[in-house]
Amino acid sequence: MITYDWNCKTVDVHPQEEGQENVVYNVHWIVTGTSDKLDSNLVPYSSDVIGTQIVPLDEDGTFIPFEDLTNEIVVGWTKQAMGDERVAEIEAIINSQIEDQMHPKSVTLTIEN
C-alpha cells in the first residue's frame, strides 16, 4: 500500500488584491508517495512528483487570512483546482515509479575483474 502526502506550504501571493492582503494565487506542491514495502536497507520505497497549480479566489467570497492558512486548507484548494482526474494521475505516476523501484526492468552492475 502507498500513502500519499501532499505538501502545499509554498505559495505565491498577490500582496494586495480586492482589498485583501497576501492573497494566494499559485501553489507549489510536492506529492510524496511512500510504500509500506521496504528495500534491502529496510527503507520504504518512495517517490515524489512536484509542480504548481493556479488557484482561483473563493467564488463565495470567503477569504482566509494568510496567517490562518494551513497545509490542509491549501491542499484542498489545490486538489479542487486540479480536479479528481489530475489528482489520480499524479498518484498513479508515483505508484508506477515505486513499482519500477521495487521491480526494475533494468539495473546497472559493475564488472569487478
Coordinates of N, CA, C and O in Angstrom, one line a residue:
M1 N 0.8 -1.2 0.0 CA 0.0 0.0 0.0 C 0.9 1.3 0.0 O 1.9 1.3 0.6
I2 N 0.4 2.2 -0.7 CA 1.2 3.5 -0.8 C 0.3 4.6 -0.1 O -0.9 4.7 -0.4
T3 N 1.0 5.4 0.7 CA 0.3 6.6 1.3 C 0.9 7.8 0.6 O 2.1 7.8 0.2
Y4 N 0.0 8.8 0.4 CA 0.4 10.0 -0.4 C 0.3 11.2 0.6 O -0.7 11.4 1.3
D5 N 1.4 11.9 0.6 CA 1.5 13.1 1.4 C 1.6 14.4 0.5 O 2.5 14.4 -0.3
W6 N 0.6 15.2 0.6 CA 0.6 16.5 -0.2 C 1.2 17.6 0.6 O 0.6 17.9 1.7
N7 N 2.2 18.2 0.1 CA 2.8 19.4 0.8 C 2.5 20.6 -0.1 O 3.0 20.7 -1.3
C8 N 1.7 21.5 0.4 CA 1.3 22.7 -0.4 C 1.6 23.9 0.5 O 0.8 24.9 0.5
K9 N 2.8 23.9 1.1 CA 3.1 25.0 2.0 C 3.8 26.2 1.4 O 3.9 27.2 2.0
T10 N 4.2 26.0 0.1 CA 4.9 27.1 -0.5 C 3.9 27.7 -1.6 O 3.4 27.0 -2.4
V11 N 3.7 29.0 -1.5 CA 2.7 29.6 -2.3 C 3.2 31.0 -2.8 O 4.1 31.6 -2.2
D12 N 2.6 31.4 -3.9 CA 2.8 32.7 -4.4 C 1.6 33.5 -4.1 O 0.5 33.0 -4.1
V13 N 1.8 34.8 -3.7 CA 0.7 35.6 -3.3 C 0.7 37.0 -4.0 O 1.8 37.4 -4.4
H14 N -0.5 37.6 -4.1 CA -0.5 39.0 -4.5 C -0.6 39.8 -3.2 O -1.4 39.5 -2.4
P15 N 0.4 40.7 -3.0 CA 0.4 41.4 -1.8 C -0.9 42.1 -1.5 O -1.3 42.2 -0.3
Q16 N -1.6 42.6 -2.5 CA -2.9 43.3 -2.4 C -3.8 42.8 -3.5 O -3.4 42.9 -4.7
E17 N -5.0 42.4 -3.2 CA -5.9 42.0 -4.2 C -7.3 42.1 -3.6 O -7.6 41.5 -2.6
E18 N -8.2 42.8 -4.3 CA -9.6 43.0 -3.9 C -9.7 43.4 -2.5 O -10.6 42.8 -1.7
G19 N -8.9 44.3 -2.0 CA -9.0 44.8 -0.6 C -8.4 43.8 0.4 O -8.5 44.1 1.6
Q20 N -7.8 42.7 0.0 CA -7.2 41.8 0.9 C -5.7 41.8 0.8 O -5.1 42.2 -0.3
E21 N -5.0 41.3 1.8 CA -3.5 41.2 1.7 C -3.1 39.8 1.6 O -3.7 38.8 2.1
N22 N -1.9 39.6 0.9 CA -1.3 38.2 0.8 C -2.3 37.2 0.3 O -2.5 36.2 0.9
V23 N -2.8 37.5 -0.9 CA -3.9 36.6 -1.5 C -3.2 35.5 -2.3 O -2.5 35.8 -3.3
V24 N -3.3 34.3 -1.9 CA -2.7 33.1 -2.6 C -3.3 33.0 -4.0 O -4.5 33.0 -4.1
Y25 N -2.5 32.8 -5.0 CA -2.9 32.6 -6.3 C -2.2 31.4 -7.0 O -2.7 30.9 -8.0
N26 N -1.1 31.0 -6.5 CA -0.3 29.9 -7.1 C 0.3 29.0 -6.0 O 0.9 29.5 -5.1
V27 N 0.1 27.7 -6.1 CA 0.6 26.8 -5.1 C 1.7 25.9 -5.7 O 1.6 25.4 -6.8
H28 N 2.9 25.9 -5.0 CA 4.0 25.0 -5.3 C 3.8 23.7 -4.5 O 3.9 23.7 -3.3
W29 N 3.4 22.6 -5.2 CA 3.1 21.4 -4.5 C 4.2 20.3 -4.7 O 4.8 20.2 -5.7
I30 N 4.3 19.5 -3.6 CA 5.1 18.2 -3.7 C 4.2 17.1 -3.2 O 3.7 17.2 -2.1
V31 N 4.1 16.1 -4.0 CA 3.4 14.9 -3.5 C 4.4 13.8 -3.3 O 5.1 13.4 -4.3
T32 N 4.5 13.2 -2.1 CA 5.4 12.1 -1.8 C 4.5 10.9 -1.6 O 3.6 10.9 -0.7
G33 N 4.8 9.9 -2.3 CA 4.2 8.6 -2.1 C 5.2 7.7 -1.3 O 6.4 7.6 -1.7
T34 N 4.8 7.0 -0.3 CA 5.6 6.1 0.5 C 4.9 4.7 0.6 O 3.8 4.6 1.0
S35 N 5.7 3.7 0.2 CA 5.2 2.3 0.2 C 5.3 1.7 1.6 O 6.2 2.1 2.4
D36 N 4.5 0.8 1.9 CA 4.7 0.0 3.2 C 5.7 -1.1 3.0 O 6.1 -1.8 3.9
K37 N 6.2 -1.3 1.7 CA 7.2 -2.3 1.5 C 8.6 -1.6 1.7 O 8.8 -0.4 1.3
L38 N 9.6 -2.4 2.2 CA 10.9 -1.9 2.4 C 11.9 -2.4 1.4 O 11.8 -3.6 1.0
D39 N 12.9 -1.6 1.2 CA 14.0 -2.1 0.3 C 15.0 -2.9 1.1 O 14.8 -3.2 2.3
S40 N 16.1 -3.3 0.5 CA 17.1 -4.2 1.2 C 17.8 -3.5 2.4 O 18.4 -4.1 3.2
N41 N 17.7 -2.1 2.4 CA 18.2 -1.4 3.5 C 17.2 -1.1 4.6 O 17.4 -0.2 5.5
L42 N 16.0 -1.7 4.4 CA 14.9 -1.5 5.4 C 14.3 -0.1 5.3 O 13.8 0.4 6.3
V43 N 14.4 0.5 4.2 CA 13.9 1.9 3.9 C 12.7 1.8 3.0 O 12.7 1.0 2.0
P44 N 11.6 2.4 3.4 CA 10.4 2.3 2.5 C 10.7 2.9 1.1 O 11.4 3.9 0.9
Y45 N 10.1 2.2 0.1 CA 10.2 2.8 -1.3 C 9.4 4.1 -1.3 O 8.3 4.1 -0.7
S46 N 9.9 5.1 -2.0 CA 9.1 6.3 -2.1 C 9.5 7.1 -3.4 O 10.5 6.8 -4.0
S47 N 8.6 8.0 -3.7 CA 8.8 8.8 -4.9 C 8.1 10.1 -4.7 O 7.1 10.2 -4.0
D48 N 8.6 11.1 -5.4 CA 8.0 12.5 -5.4 C 7.6 12.9 -6.8 O 8.2 12.6 -7.7
V49 N 6.5 13.7 -6.8 CA 6.2 14.5 -8.0 C 6.0 15.9 -7.6 O 5.4 16.1 -6.5
I50 N 6.5 16.9 -8.3 CA 6.3 18.3 -7.9 C 5.7 19.1 -9.1 O 5.7 18.7 -10.2
G51 N 5.1 20.2 -8.7 CA 4.5 21.1 -9.7 C 3.9 22.3 -9.1 O 4.1 22.6 -7.9
T52 N 3.2 23.0 -9.9 CA 2.5 24.2 -9.4 C 1.1 24.2 -9.9 O 0.7 23.5 -10.9
Q53 N 0.2 24.9 -9.2 CA -1.2 24.9 -9.6 C -1.7 26.3 -9.3 O -1.6 26.8 -8.1
I54 N -2.3 27.0 -10.3 CA -3.0 28.2 -10.1 C -4.3 27.9 -9.3 O -5.0 27.0 -9.6
V55 N -4.6 28.7 -8.3 CA -5.9 28.5 -7.5 C -6.7 29.8 -7.6 O -6.1 30.9 -7.4
P56 N -7.9 29.7 -7.9 CA -8.8 31.0 -8.0 C -9.2 31.4 -6.7 O -9.2 30.7 -5.7
L57 N -9.6 32.7 -6.6 CA -10.2 33.2 -5.4 C -11.5 32.4 -5.1 O -12.2 32.0 -6.1
D58 N -11.8 32.3 -3.9 CA -13.0 31.6 -3.5 C -14.2 32.3 -4.1 O -14.4 33.5 -3.8
E59 N -15.0 31.6 -4.9 CA -16.2 32.3 -5.5 C -17.2 32.8 -4.6 O -18.0 33.7 -4.9
D60 N -17.4 32.2 -3.4 CA -18.4 32.6 -2.5 C -18.0 33.8 -1.6 O -18.7 34.3 -0.8
G61 N -16.7 34.3 -1.9 CA -16.3 35.5 -1.2 C -15.6 35.3 0.1 O -15.2 36.2 0.8
T62 N -15.5 34.0 0.6 CA -14.9 33.7 1.8 C -13.4 33.9 1.7 O -12.8 33.3 0.8
F63 N -12.8 34.7 2.5 CA -11.3 34.9 2.4 C -10.7 34.5 3.7 O -11.2 34.8 4.8
I64 N -9.7 33.7 3.7 CA -8.9 33.2 4.8 C -7.6 34.0 4.9 O -6.8 33.9 3.9
P65 N -7.4 34.7 5.9 CA -6.1 35.5 6.0 C -4.9 34.5 6.0 O -5.0 33.4 6.4
F66 N -3.8 35.0 5.4 CA -2.7 34.2 5.1 C -2.2 33.5 6.4 O -1.9 32.3 6.4
E67 N -2.2 34.2 7.5 CA -1.7 33.7 8.8 C -2.6 32.6 9.3 O -2.2 31.8 10.2
D68 N -3.8 32.5 8.8 CA -4.7 31.4 9.3 C -4.7 30.2 8.4 O -5.4 29.2 8.6
L69 N -3.9 30.2 7.3 CA -3.9 29.1 6.3 C -3.1 28.0 6.9 O -2.2 28.1 7.7
T70 N -3.5 26.7 6.6 CA -2.8 25.5 6.9 C -2.6 24.7 5.7 O -3.2 25.0 4.6
N71 N -1.6 23.8 5.8 CA -1.4 22.9 4.6 C -2.7 22.2 4.2 O -3.0 22.1 3.0
E72 N -3.5 21.8 5.1 CA -4.7 21.1 4.8 C -5.7 21.9 4.0 O -6.2 21.4 3.0
I73 N -5.8 23.2 4.3 CA -6.7 24.1 3.6 C -6.2 24.2 2.2 O -6.9 24.1 1.2
V74 N -4.9 24.5 2.0 CA -4.3 24.8 0.7 C -4.3 23.5 -0.2 O -4.5 23.5 -1.4
V75 N -4.1 22.3 0.5 CA -4.2 21.0 -0.3 C -5.6 20.9 -0.9 O -5.8 20.5 -2.0
G76 N -6.6 21.2 -0.1 CA -8.0 21.2 -0.6 C -8.2 22.1 -1.7 O -8.8 21.7 -2.7
W77 N -7.7 23.3 -1.7 CA -7.8 24.3 -2.8 C -7.1 23.7 -4.0 O -7.6 23.8 -5.2
T78 N -5.9 23.2 -3.8 CA -5.1 22.7 -4.9 C -5.7 21.5 -5.6 O -5.9 21.5 -6.8
K79 N -6.2 20.5 -4.8 CA -6.9 19.4 -5.4 C -8.2 19.8 -6.1 O -8.5 19.2 -7.2
Q80 N -8.9 20.7 -5.6 CA -10.1 21.2 -6.2 C -9.8 21.8 -7.5 O -10.5 21.6 -8.5
A81 N -8.8 22.7 -7.6 CA -8.4 23.4 -8.8 C -7.9 22.4 -9.9 O -8.2 22.5 -11.1
M82 N -7.2 21.3 -9.4 CA -6.7 20.3 -10.4 C -7.8 19.4 -10.9 O -7.8 19.0 -12.1
G83 N -8.8 19.0 -10.1 CA -9.8 18.1 -10.4 C -9.4 16.7 -10.1 O -8.2 16.4 -10.0
D84 N -10.3 15.8 -9.9 CA -10.1 14.4 -9.4 C -9.2 13.7 -10.4 O -8.4 12.9 -10.0
E85 N -9.4 13.9 -11.7 CA -8.7 13.1 -12.7 C -7.2 13.4 -12.6 O -6.3 12.5 -12.7
R86 N -6.8 14.7 -12.5 CA -5.4 15.1 -12.4 C -4.8 14.6 -11.1 O -3.6 14.1 -11.1
V87 N -5.5 14.6 -10.0 CA -5.0 14.1 -8.7 C -4.7 12.6 -8.8 O -3.7 12.1 -8.4
A88 N -5.6 11.9 -9.4 CA -5.5 10.5 -9.6 C -4.3 10.2 -10.5 O -3.5 9.2 -10.3
E89 N -4.1 11.0 -11.5 CA -3.0 10.8 -12.5 C -1.6 11.0 -11.7 O -0.7 10.2 -11.9
I90 N -1.5 12.0 -10.9 CA -0.3 12.3 -10.1 C 0.0 11.1 -9.2 O 1.1 10.6 -9.2
E91 N -1.0 10.6 -8.5 CA -0.8 9.5 -7.6 C -0.5 8.2 -8.4 O 0.3 7.4 -8.0
A92 N -1.0 8.0 -9.6 CA -0.7 6.9 -10.5 C 0.8 6.9 -10.9 O 1.4 5.9 -11.0
I93 N 1.2 8.1 -11.2 CA 2.6 8.3 -11.6 C 3.6 7.9 -10.5 O 4.5 7.1 -10.7
I94 N 3.2 8.3 -9.3 CA 4.0 7.9 -8.1 C 4.0 6.4 -7.9 O 5.0 5.8 -7.7
N95 N 2.8 5.8 -8.0 CA 2.7 4.4 -7.9 C 3.5 3.7 -8.9 O 4.2 2.7 -8.5
S96 N 3.5 4.1 -10.1 CA 4.3 3.5 -11.2 C 5.8 3.6 -10.9 O 6.6 2.7 -11.1
Q97 N 6.3 4.8 -10.4 CA 7.7 5.0 -10.1 C 8.1 4.1 -9.0 O 9.2 3.5 -9.0
I98 N 7.2 3.9 -8.0 CA 7.6 3.0 -6.8 C 7.6 1.5 -7.3 O 8.5 0.8 -7.0
E99 N 6.7 1.2 -8.2 CA 6.7 -0.2 -8.8 C 8.0 -0.4 -9.5 O 8.5 -1.5 -9.4
D100 N 8.4 0.6 -10.3 CA 9.7 0.4 -11.0 C 10.9 0.3 -10.1 O 11.8 -0.4 -10.4
Q101 N 10.8 0.9 -8.9 CA 11.9 0.8 -7.9 C 11.9 -0.7 -7.4 O 12.9 -1.3 -7.2
M102 N 10.7 -1.2 -7.1 CA 10.6 -2.5 -6.5 C 10.9 -3.6 -7.5 O 11.4 -4.7 -7.1
H103 N 10.5 -3.4 -8.7 CA 10.7 -4.4 -9.8 C 11.3 -3.8 -11.0 O 10.7 -3.6 -12.0
P104 N 12.6 -3.4 -10.9 CA 13.3 -2.7 -12.0 C 13.3 -3.6 -13.3 O 13.5 -4.8 -13.3
K105 N 13.2 -2.9 -14.4 CA 13.3 -3.6 -15.7 C 14.7 -3.6 -16.2 O 15.1 -4.3 -17.2
S106 N 15.6 -2.8 -15.6 CA 17.0 -2.7 -15.9 C 17.8 -2.3 -14.7 O 17.3 -1.5 -13.9
V107 N 18.9 -2.9 -14.5 CA 19.8 -2.5 -13.4 C 21.2 -2.3 -14.0 O 21.6 -2.8 -15.0
T108 N 22.0 -1.5 -13.3 CA 23.4 -1.3 -13.7 C 24.3 -2.1 -12.7 O 24.2 -2.0 -11.5
L109 N 25.2 -2.9 -13.3 CA 26.2 -3.6 -12.5 C 27.6 -3.2 -12.9 O 27.8 -2.8 -14.0
T110 N 28.6 -3.4 -12.0 CA 30.0 -3.2 -12.3 C 30.7 -4.5 -12.3 O 30.6 -5.3 -11.5
I111 N 31.5 -4.6 -13.4 CA 32.4 -5.8 -13.5 C 33.6 -5.6 -12.7 O 34.3 -4.6 -12.7
E112 N 33.8 -6.6 -11.8 CA 34.9 -6.5 -10.8 C 36.3 -6.9 -11.4 O 37.3 -6.5 -10.9
N113 N 36.3 -7.7 -12.5 CA 37.6 -8.2 -13.0 C 38.0 -7.5 -14.3 O 37.3 -7.1 -15.1

